[in-house]
Short mmCIF file of C-alpha atoms in Angstrom, two decimals:
data_model
loop_
_atom_site.label_atom_id
_atom_site.label_comp_id
_atom_site.label_asym_id
_atom_site.label_seq_id
_atom_site.Cartn_x
_atom_site.Cartn_y
_atom_site.Cartn_z
CA MET P 655 144.40 191.13 78.21
CA LEU P 656 142.95 188.37 80.36
CA LYS P 657 139.44 189.71 79.82
CA ALA P 658 139.99 189.66 76.06
CA ILE P 659 141.18 186.05 76.17
CA VAL P 660 138.18 185.01 78.28
CA ALA P 661 135.79 186.80 75.91
CA LEU P 662 137.39 185.13 72.89
CA ALA P 663 137.20 181.72 74.53
CA ALA P 664 133.52 182.26 75.29
CA LEU P 665 132.88 183.26 71.67
CA VAL P 666 134.65 180.18 70.34
CA ALA P 667 132.74 177.93 72.76
CA SER P 668 129.44 179.49 71.72
CA ALA P 669 130.20 178.98 68.03
CA SER P 670 131.29 175.39 68.54
CA ALA P 671 128.00 174.67 70.32
CA HIS P 672 126.04 175.41 67.14
CA TYR P 673 125.49 172.96 64.30
CA THR P 674 124.04 172.30 60.88
CA PHE P 675 122.48 169.23 59.26
CA PRO P 676 124.22 168.88 55.87
CA SER P 677 123.89 165.16 55.17
CA LEU P 678 121.38 162.36 54.75
CA VAL P 679 121.88 158.67 55.51
CA VAL P 680 120.46 156.32 52.85
CA ASN P 681 121.10 152.59 52.73
CA GLY P 682 123.43 153.01 55.67
CA GLU P 683 125.69 155.47 53.84
CA THR P 684 126.11 159.10 54.90
CA THR P 685 125.97 161.44 51.92
CA PRO P 686 128.58 164.19 51.45
CA ALA P 687 127.72 167.55 53.00
CA TRP P 688 125.32 169.74 51.01
CA VAL P 689 124.92 167.27 48.14
CA ASN P 690 121.43 165.94 48.89
CA VAL P 691 120.64 168.72 51.37
CA ARG P 692 120.02 172.32 50.33
CA LYS P 693 122.81 174.53 51.64
CA THR P 694 121.55 176.67 54.53
CA ASN P 695 122.34 180.30 55.24
CA ASN P 696 124.33 179.22 58.29
CA PHE P 697 126.59 176.72 56.53
CA ASN P 698 129.55 178.77 57.79
CA THR P 699 128.24 180.51 60.91
CA GLN P 700 126.01 177.68 62.21
CA ALA P 701 123.76 180.38 63.68
CA PRO P 702 120.16 179.31 64.41
CA VAL P 703 116.82 180.73 63.35
CA THR P 704 114.97 182.40 66.24
CA ASP P 705 112.05 184.09 64.45
CA VAL P 706 109.26 181.56 63.90
CA THR P 707 107.54 183.94 61.45
CA SER P 708 110.57 184.13 59.17
CA LEU P 709 110.65 182.35 55.81
CA ASP P 710 113.98 180.95 56.99
CA LEU P 711 112.06 178.72 59.40
CA ARG P 712 111.18 176.55 56.39
CA CYS P 713 114.53 175.50 54.93
CA TYR P 714 116.85 178.33 56.08
CA ASP P 715 118.05 178.89 52.53
CA THR P 716 116.87 182.38 51.55
CA GLN P 717 120.42 183.64 50.98
CA THR P 718 122.09 180.64 49.35
CA ASN P 719 120.10 180.08 46.13
CA PRO P 720 120.39 176.41 47.02
CA THR P 721 120.55 173.43 44.74
CA ALA P 722 120.71 169.79 45.74
CA GLU P 723 120.66 166.37 44.15
CA THR P 724 117.66 164.16 44.83
CA ILE P 725 118.41 160.75 46.32
CA THR P 726 116.12 157.73 46.11
CA VAL P 727 114.76 156.01 49.22
CA SER P 728 112.14 153.28 49.54
CA ALA P 729 108.99 153.79 51.58
CA GLY P 730 109.29 151.83 54.80
CA SER P 731 113.10 152.01 54.85
CA PRO P 732 115.36 153.96 57.24
CA LEU P 733 116.31 157.54 56.42
CA GLY P 734 118.83 159.46 58.49
CA ILE P 735 119.68 163.15 58.83
CA MET P 736 123.16 163.92 60.17
CA SER P 737 124.69 166.98 61.80
CA ASP P 738 128.22 168.27 61.32
CA GLY P 739 128.95 167.38 64.95
CA THR P 740 126.30 166.63 67.53
CA ILE P 741 123.03 168.16 68.67
CA TYR P 742 124.84 170.03 71.40
CA HIS P 743 121.99 171.80 73.16
CA PRO P 744 119.13 170.34 75.22
CA GLY P 745 116.02 170.33 73.10
CA VAL P 746 113.67 168.38 70.89
CA VAL P 747 113.48 167.27 67.28
CA ASN P 748 110.77 167.34 64.62
CA VAL P 749 111.09 165.96 61.09
CA TYR P 750 108.62 167.13 58.44
CA MET P 751 108.10 166.16 54.82
CA ALA P 752 106.34 167.90 51.92
CA LYS P 753 105.47 166.34 48.56
CA ALA P 754 106.45 168.25 45.45
CA PRO P 755 103.80 168.46 42.71
CA GLY P 756 106.53 167.48 40.25
CA ASP P 757 110.30 167.96 40.32
CA VAL P 758 111.42 168.74 43.86
CA ASP P 759 114.32 170.84 42.53
CA SER P 760 111.93 173.72 41.87
CA PHE P 761 109.68 173.09 44.88
CA ALA P 762 109.81 175.80 47.55
CA GLY P 763 107.46 174.18 50.05
CA ASP P 764 104.91 176.99 49.92
CA GLY P 765 101.51 176.59 51.51
CA GLN P 766 99.86 174.00 53.71
CA VAL P 767 101.89 171.04 52.49
CA TRP P 768 104.04 169.90 55.43
CA PHE P 769 103.37 166.90 57.68
CA LYS P 770 105.37 165.50 60.57
CA VAL P 771 106.89 162.04 60.21
CA TYR P 772 109.12 161.81 63.28
CA GLN P 773 109.85 163.49 66.58
CA ILE P 774 112.05 163.18 69.66
CA SER P 775 110.44 164.83 72.65
CA ALA P 776 111.54 165.55 76.22
CA VAL P 777 111.13 163.08 79.09
CA THR P 778 109.64 164.47 82.30
CA ASN P 779 109.06 163.08 85.77
CA GLY P 780 106.39 165.22 87.39
CA GLY P 781 108.75 168.09 88.11
CA GLN P 782 111.58 165.95 89.45
CA SER P 783 113.59 165.98 86.24
CA ILE P 784 113.52 166.76 82.55
CA THR P 785 115.83 165.09 80.05
CA PHE P 786 116.31 165.39 76.31
CA PRO P 787 117.11 162.17 74.44
CA ALA P 788 118.12 164.13 71.32
CA GLU P 789 120.87 166.00 73.17
CA GLY P 790 124.35 164.87 72.20
CA VAL P 791 123.38 162.63 69.29
CA PRO P 792 125.04 163.16 65.89
CA GLY P 793 121.79 162.83 63.97
CA VAL P 794 118.45 161.08 63.76
CA THR P 795 117.13 158.08 61.85
CA PHE P 796 113.51 157.16 61.23
CA ASN P 797 111.58 154.91 58.89
CA VAL P 798 109.95 156.58 55.92
CA PRO P 799 106.24 155.75 56.38
CA LYS P 800 105.41 152.60 54.44
CA ASN P 801 102.14 154.02 53.09
CA LEU P 802 103.69 157.29 51.94
CA PRO P 803 102.83 157.79 48.26
CA SER P 804 105.72 157.56 45.81
CA GLY P 805 107.08 160.85 44.56
CA GLN P 806 109.61 163.56 45.26
CA TYR P 807 109.72 165.22 48.67
CA LEU P 808 111.49 167.75 50.80
CA VAL P 809 112.46 166.26 54.15
CA ARG P 810 112.99 168.94 56.78
CA MET P 811 115.06 168.51 59.92
CA GLU P 812 114.22 170.75 62.87
CA ALA P 813 116.16 170.64 66.12
CA ILE P 814 114.78 173.10 68.67
CA ALA P 815 117.31 174.11 71.32
CA LEU P 816 115.63 175.15 74.58
CA HIS P 817 118.51 176.16 76.84
CA VAL P 818 117.57 179.87 76.67
CA ALA P 819 113.91 179.51 75.69
CA GLN P 820 112.51 181.17 78.83
CA SER P 821 111.86 184.39 76.89
CA TYR P 822 110.08 184.89 73.57
CA GLY P 823 112.47 184.37 70.68
CA GLY P 824 114.93 182.48 72.85
CA ALA P 825 114.33 179.05 71.35
CA GLN P 826 116.89 178.24 68.67
CA PHE P 827 115.87 176.36 65.51
CA TYR P 828 118.53 174.38 63.63
CA ILE P 829 117.08 173.45 60.25
CA SER P 830 117.84 171.89 56.90
CA CYS P 831 115.90 170.43 53.96
CA GLY P 832 116.99 167.38 51.99
CA GLN P 833 115.59 166.16 48.69
CA VAL P 834 114.37 162.56 48.32
CA ASN P 835 112.60 160.50 45.71
CA VAL P 836 110.35 157.99 47.47
CA VAL P 837 109.76 154.72 45.59
CA ASN P 838 107.69 151.64 46.38
CA GLY P 839 105.21 153.86 48.16
CA GLY P 840 101.66 153.29 49.29
CA SER P 841 98.32 155.03 49.12
CA GLY P 842 98.24 156.84 52.44
CA THR P 843 97.04 160.40 52.97
CA PRO P 844 99.63 162.26 55.07
CA GLY P 845 98.42 164.81 57.57
CA PRO P 846 97.52 166.97 59.28
CA LEU P 847 99.11 169.41 56.86
CA VAL P 848 100.66 172.68 58.07
CA SER P 849 102.42 175.69 56.61
CA ILE P 850 106.01 176.58 57.48
CA PRO P 851 106.26 179.32 58.62
CA GLY P 852 102.83 179.37 60.21
CA VAL P 853 102.97 176.15 62.19
CA TYR P 854 104.27 177.97 65.30
CA THR P 855 103.50 181.27 67.01
CA GLY P 856 106.46 181.10 69.38
CA TYR P 857 104.16 181.03 72.40
CA GLU P 858 103.64 177.26 72.40
CA PRO P 859 104.46 175.75 75.80
CA GLY P 860 107.07 173.54 74.15
CA ILE P 861 108.84 176.56 72.61
CA LEU P 862 108.47 179.30 75.23
CA ILE P 863 109.65 177.37 78.28
CA ASN P 864 112.13 177.55 81.15
CA ILE P 865 113.67 174.08 81.34
CA ASN P 866 115.90 174.96 84.30
CA TYR P 867 113.71 176.28 87.14
CA PRO P 868 111.17 175.38 88.14
CA ILE P 869 111.65 172.03 86.42
CA PRO P 870 108.64 171.49 84.11
CA LYS P 871 106.21 168.82 85.29
CA ASN P 872 105.43 167.86 81.70
CA TYR P 873 106.36 168.82 78.17
CA THR P 874 104.18 169.39 75.11
CA GLN P 875 105.89 168.74 71.78
CA PRO P 876 105.40 171.61 69.32
CA GLY P 877 103.67 171.03 66.02
CA PRO P 878 101.10 168.57 64.73
CA PRO P 879 101.04 164.88 65.64
CA VAL P 880 103.29 162.47 63.77
CA TRP P 881 101.80 160.83 60.67
CA SER P 882 103.04 157.26 60.76
CA GLY P 883 101.14 156.01 57.72
#
């Protein structure tokens, strides 16, 4: 009986440690869950993606036939992406965007169209310590690049949990895609452009990594550099 209770407690703790990103923050207001963000497969289970070759690495919505409303945000203004709790695990964050050729409602994000606009990396100290500023925060906020051309975009949140990333497939990806209409934009050329899936092999030193022992002397953020505009 005691073993069963312990096992159940461990299962509950494991589930509670997972998270989704169902809301945006625009003009300081958090949007309702799954209104401006496409509902992900894990909206109930909160389970992560672990296969970097899977189509689910893009928006994690292959099973939900998702729809979302598009919300307007000005280039150069803050845009937030919020979890349903906190980013519980130690890890890093990448935020990507992709411009739809027309209406973002029907845009799947196929091809080499994604560029990185924000990241939160790890902080290292030559092997003395490694810390993760994204750990424990409820969400992230960044400024939409001022020179980003006006138009409709997918904005993709990616939190990579690294607590069991010492073996291939151990890194956990928590993902969602919101829909935004960028106004007052500029004439920049975002890049470099990548495909998702395709941007990662799973063998990158920032994805396949033991963060516990020996403590890494440095950390290399996965993905392309940030385009700041």
